[in-house]
Amino acid sequence: QVQLVESGGGLVQAGGSLRLSCSFSGRIFAINTMGWYRQAPGKQRELVAGIRNGYSTNYADSVKGRFAISADNAKNTLYLQMNSLKPEDTAVYYCNYRDTSSGDTYWGQGTQVTVSS
């Protein structure tokens, strides 16, 4: 079992920045995929950024150049630095962990990010 707890969401003006954190506990394996997803009202959940095995990253086109995902393995924490925020970034952001070997997937409870214009 893996538990994930997000923090760092809030209300920010357009152009501002936020950093989301996701703390992991439980059985964490080195071979894994972690990521941040978001879901806006009336829309499907979408991948924002992912990191594989701690170093290989990928981003949604809509956030490239503005967001950065990173992992601190010593602290069992995943981060999402979000800069130049836009109103369309408003959503609930979820942390995700997937054990690549077993396929087991875990989600955090989500944290609200609201960007005002």
PDB file of C-alpha atoms in Angstrom:
ATOM      1  CA  GLN A   1       0.000   0.000   0.000  1.00  0.00           C
ATOM      2  CA  VAL A   2       1.105   3.532  -0.778  1.00  0.00           C
ATOM      3  CA  GLN A   3      -0.429   6.660   0.710  1.00  0.00           C
ATOM      4  CA  LEU A   4      -0.173  10.041  -0.987  1.00  0.00           C
ATOM      5  CA  VAL A   5      -0.973  13.422   0.535  1.00  0.00           C
ATOM      6  CA  GLU A   6      -0.956  16.593  -1.558  1.00  0.00           C
ATOM      7  CA  SER A   7      -0.486  20.118  -0.286  1.00  0.00           C
ATOM      8  CA  GLY A   8       0.280  23.575  -1.626  1.00  0.00           C
ATOM      9  CA  GLY A   9      -2.852  24.429  -3.561  1.00  0.00           C
ATOM     10  CA  GLY A  10      -4.638  27.728  -3.192  1.00  0.00           C
ATOM     11  CA  LEU A  11      -5.808  30.906  -4.868  1.00  0.00           C
ATOM     12  CA  VAL A  12      -3.369  32.900  -6.979  1.00  0.00           C
ATOM     13  CA  GLN A  13      -3.613  35.669  -9.552  1.00  0.00           C
ATOM     14  CA  ALA A  14      -2.811  35.047 -13.179  1.00  0.00           C
ATOM     15  CA  GLY A  15       0.939  35.205 -13.739  1.00  0.00           C
ATOM     16  CA  GLY A  16       1.661  33.990 -10.235  1.00  0.00           C
ATOM     17  CA  SER A  17       3.308  30.809  -8.990  1.00  0.00           C
ATOM     18  CA  LEU A  18       2.511  27.893  -6.730  1.00  0.00           C
ATOM     19  CA  ARG A  19       4.394  24.790  -5.693  1.00  0.00           C
ATOM     20  CA  LEU A  20       2.486  21.620  -5.023  1.00  0.00           C
ATOM     21  CA  SER A  21       3.912  18.868  -2.861  1.00  0.00           C
ATOM     22  CA  CYS A  22       2.956  15.212  -2.598  1.00  0.00           C
ATOM     23  CA  SER A  23       4.263  13.177   0.306  1.00  0.00           C
ATOM     24  CA  PHE A  24       4.477   9.412  -0.134  1.00  0.00           C
ATOM     25  CA  SER A  25       4.432   6.733   2.546  1.00  0.00           C
ATOM     26  CA  GLY A  26       4.337   2.968   2.409  1.00  0.00           C
ATOM     27  CA  ARG A  27       6.141   0.637   0.038  1.00  0.00           C
ATOM     28  CA  ILE A  28       7.841   2.813  -2.558  1.00  0.00           C
ATOM     29  CA  PHE A  29       9.815   1.097  -5.298  1.00  0.00           C
ATOM     30  CA  ALA A  30      12.584   2.642  -7.360  1.00  0.00           C
ATOM     31  CA  ILE A  31      11.005   1.433 -10.613  1.00  0.00           C
ATOM     32  CA  ASN A  32       7.894   3.571 -10.753  1.00  0.00           C
ATOM     33  CA  THR A  33       6.053   6.322 -12.490  1.00  0.00           C
ATOM     34  CA  MET A  34       4.785   9.337 -10.589  1.00  0.00           C
ATOM     35  CA  GLY A  35       2.804  12.219 -11.881  1.00  0.00           C
ATOM     36  CA  TRP A  36       0.466  15.115 -11.443  1.00  0.00           C
ATOM     37  CA  TYR A  37      -2.970  15.100 -12.998  1.00  0.00           C
ATOM     38  CA  ARG A  38      -5.699  17.714 -12.927  1.00  0.00           C
ATOM     39  CA  GLN A  39      -9.423  17.793 -13.360  1.00  0.00           C
ATOM     40  CA  ALA A  40     -11.391  20.928 -14.068  1.00  0.00           C
ATOM     41  CA  PRO A  41     -15.186  21.069 -13.598  1.00  0.00           C
ATOM     42  CA  GLY A  42     -16.956  19.250 -16.403  1.00  0.00           C
ATOM     43  CA  LYS A  43     -13.723  17.931 -17.881  1.00  0.00           C
ATOM     44  CA  GLN A  44     -11.870  14.654 -17.797  1.00  0.00           C
ATOM     45  CA  ARG A  45      -8.824  14.160 -15.621  1.00  0.00           C
ATOM     46  CA  GLU A  46      -5.671  14.856 -17.624  1.00  0.00           C
ATOM     47  CA  LEU A  47      -1.972  14.274 -17.163  1.00  0.00           C
ATOM     48  CA  VAL A  48      -0.079  17.462 -16.391  1.00  0.00           C
ATOM     49  CA  ALA A  49       3.428  16.110 -15.786  1.00  0.00           C
ATOM     50  CA  GLY A  50       5.049  12.753 -15.160  1.00  0.00           C
ATOM     51  CA  ILE A  51       8.370  11.471 -13.929  1.00  0.00           C
ATOM     52  CA  ARG A  52       9.634   7.936 -14.473  1.00  0.00           C
ATOM     53  CA  ASN A  53      12.178   6.245 -12.252  1.00  0.00           C
ATOM     54  CA  GLY A  54      13.028   9.573 -10.700  1.00  0.00           C
ATOM     55  CA  TYR A  55      14.484  11.336 -13.697  1.00  0.00           C
ATOM     56  CA  SER A  56      12.654  10.962 -17.026  1.00  0.00           C
ATOM     57  CA  THR A  57      10.011  13.673 -17.305  1.00  0.00           C
ATOM     58  CA  ASN A  58       7.161  14.491 -19.660  1.00  0.00           C
ATOM     59  CA  TYR A  59       4.667  17.348 -19.774  1.00  0.00           C
ATOM     60  CA  ALA A  60       1.339  18.235 -21.309  1.00  0.00           C
ATOM     61  CA  ASP A  61       1.809  20.709 -24.145  1.00  0.00           C
ATOM     62  CA  SER A  62      -0.308  23.264 -22.294  1.00  0.00           C
ATOM     63  CA  VAL A  63       2.168  23.508 -19.402  1.00  0.00           C
ATOM     64  CA  LYS A  64       5.534  23.047 -21.116  1.00  0.00           C
ATOM     65  CA  GLY A  65       7.930  25.815 -20.171  1.00  0.00           C
ATOM     66  CA  ARG A  66       5.770  26.879 -17.228  1.00  0.00           C
ATOM     67  CA  PHE A  67       5.585  23.834 -14.945  1.00  0.00           C
ATOM     68  CA  ALA A  68       8.370  21.624 -13.605  1.00  0.00           C
ATOM     69  CA  ILE A  69       8.036  18.242 -11.908  1.00  0.00           C
ATOM     70  CA  SER A  70      10.690  16.918  -9.564  1.00  0.00           C
ATOM     71  CA  ALA A  71      11.131  14.207  -6.969  1.00  0.00           C
ATOM     72  CA  ASP A  72      13.116  14.155  -3.748  1.00  0.00           C
ATOM     73  CA  ASN A  73      13.610  10.471  -3.016  1.00  0.00           C
ATOM     74  CA  ALA A  74      15.215  11.133   0.349  1.00  0.00           C
ATOM     75  CA  LYS A  75      12.077  12.942   1.481  1.00  0.00           C
ATOM     76  CA  ASN A  76       9.650  10.701  -0.426  1.00  0.00           C
ATOM     77  CA  THR A  77       8.127  13.829  -1.898  1.00  0.00           C
ATOM     78  CA  LEU A  78       7.009  14.794  -5.369  1.00  0.00           C
ATOM     79  CA  TYR A  79       6.786  18.439  -6.399  1.00  0.00           C
ATOM     80  CA  LEU A  80       5.133  20.463  -9.108  1.00  0.00           C
ATOM     81  CA  GLN A  81       6.446  23.988  -9.536  1.00  0.00           C
ATOM     82  CA  MET A  82       3.867  26.015 -11.434  1.00  0.00           C
ATOM     83  CA  ASN A  83       4.853  29.395 -12.869  1.00  0.00           C
ATOM     84  CA  SER A  84       3.074  31.898 -15.094  1.00  0.00           C
ATOM     85  CA  LEU A  85      -0.255  30.473 -14.025  1.00  0.00           C
ATOM     86  CA  LYS A  86      -3.293  31.061 -16.195  1.00  0.00           C
ATOM     87  CA  PRO A  87      -7.012  30.934 -15.351  1.00  0.00           C
ATOM     88  CA  GLU A  88      -7.279  27.783 -17.472  1.00  0.00           C
ATOM     89  CA  ASP A  89      -4.923  26.050 -15.019  1.00  0.00           C
ATOM     90  CA  THR A  90      -7.726  26.147 -12.446  1.00  0.00           C
ATOM     91  CA  ALA A  91      -8.502  22.586 -11.394  1.00  0.00           C
ATOM     92  CA  VAL A  92      -8.144  20.010  -8.674  1.00  0.00           C
ATOM     93  CA  TYR A  93      -4.626  18.611  -8.906  1.00  0.00           C
ATOM     94  CA  TYR A  94      -3.975  14.978  -8.031  1.00  0.00           C
ATOM     95  CA  CYS A  95      -0.770  13.158  -7.278  1.00  0.00           C
ATOM     96  CA  ASN A  96      -0.361   9.687  -8.759  1.00  0.00           C
ATOM     97  CA  TYR A  97       2.000   6.791  -8.114  1.00  0.00           C
ATOM     98  CA  ARG A  98       2.235   3.645 -10.201  1.00  0.00           C
ATOM     99  CA  ASP A  99       4.400   0.637  -9.444  1.00  0.00           C
ATOM    100  CA  THR A 100       5.676  -0.186 -12.921  1.00  0.00           C
ATOM    101  CA  SER A 101       6.219  -3.876 -12.071  1.00  0.00           C
ATOM    102  CA  SER A 102       2.800  -4.684 -10.627  1.00  0.00           C
ATOM    103  CA  GLY A 103       0.740  -1.951 -12.266  1.00  0.00           C
ATOM    104  CA  ASP A 104      -0.725  -0.974  -8.907  1.00  0.00           C
ATOM    105  CA  THR A 105      -1.813   2.661  -8.991  1.00  0.00           C
ATOM    106  CA  TYR A 106      -2.508   5.047  -6.143  1.00  0.00           C
ATOM    107  CA  TRP A 107      -4.005   8.534  -5.968  1.00  0.00           C
ATOM    108  CA  GLY A 108      -3.917  11.367  -3.511  1.00  0.00           C
ATOM    109  CA  GLN A 109      -7.037  13.171  -2.359  1.00  0.00           C
ATOM    110  CA  GLY A 110      -6.417  16.211  -4.548  1.00  0.00           C
ATOM    111  CA  THR A 111      -5.663  19.861  -3.905  1.00  0.00           C
ATOM    112  CA  GLN A 112      -7.547  22.793  -5.399  1.00  0.00           C
ATOM    113  CA  VAL A 113      -5.701  25.344  -7.506  1.00  0.00           C
ATOM    114  CA  THR A 114      -7.637  28.451  -8.500  1.00  0.00           C
ATOM    115  CA  VAL A 115      -6.138  31.098 -10.767  1.00  0.00           C
ATOM    116  CA  SER A 116      -7.991  34.402 -10.952  1.00  0.00           C
ATOM    117  CA  SER A 117      -7.815  36.690 -13.958  1.00  0.00           C
TER     118      SER A 117
END
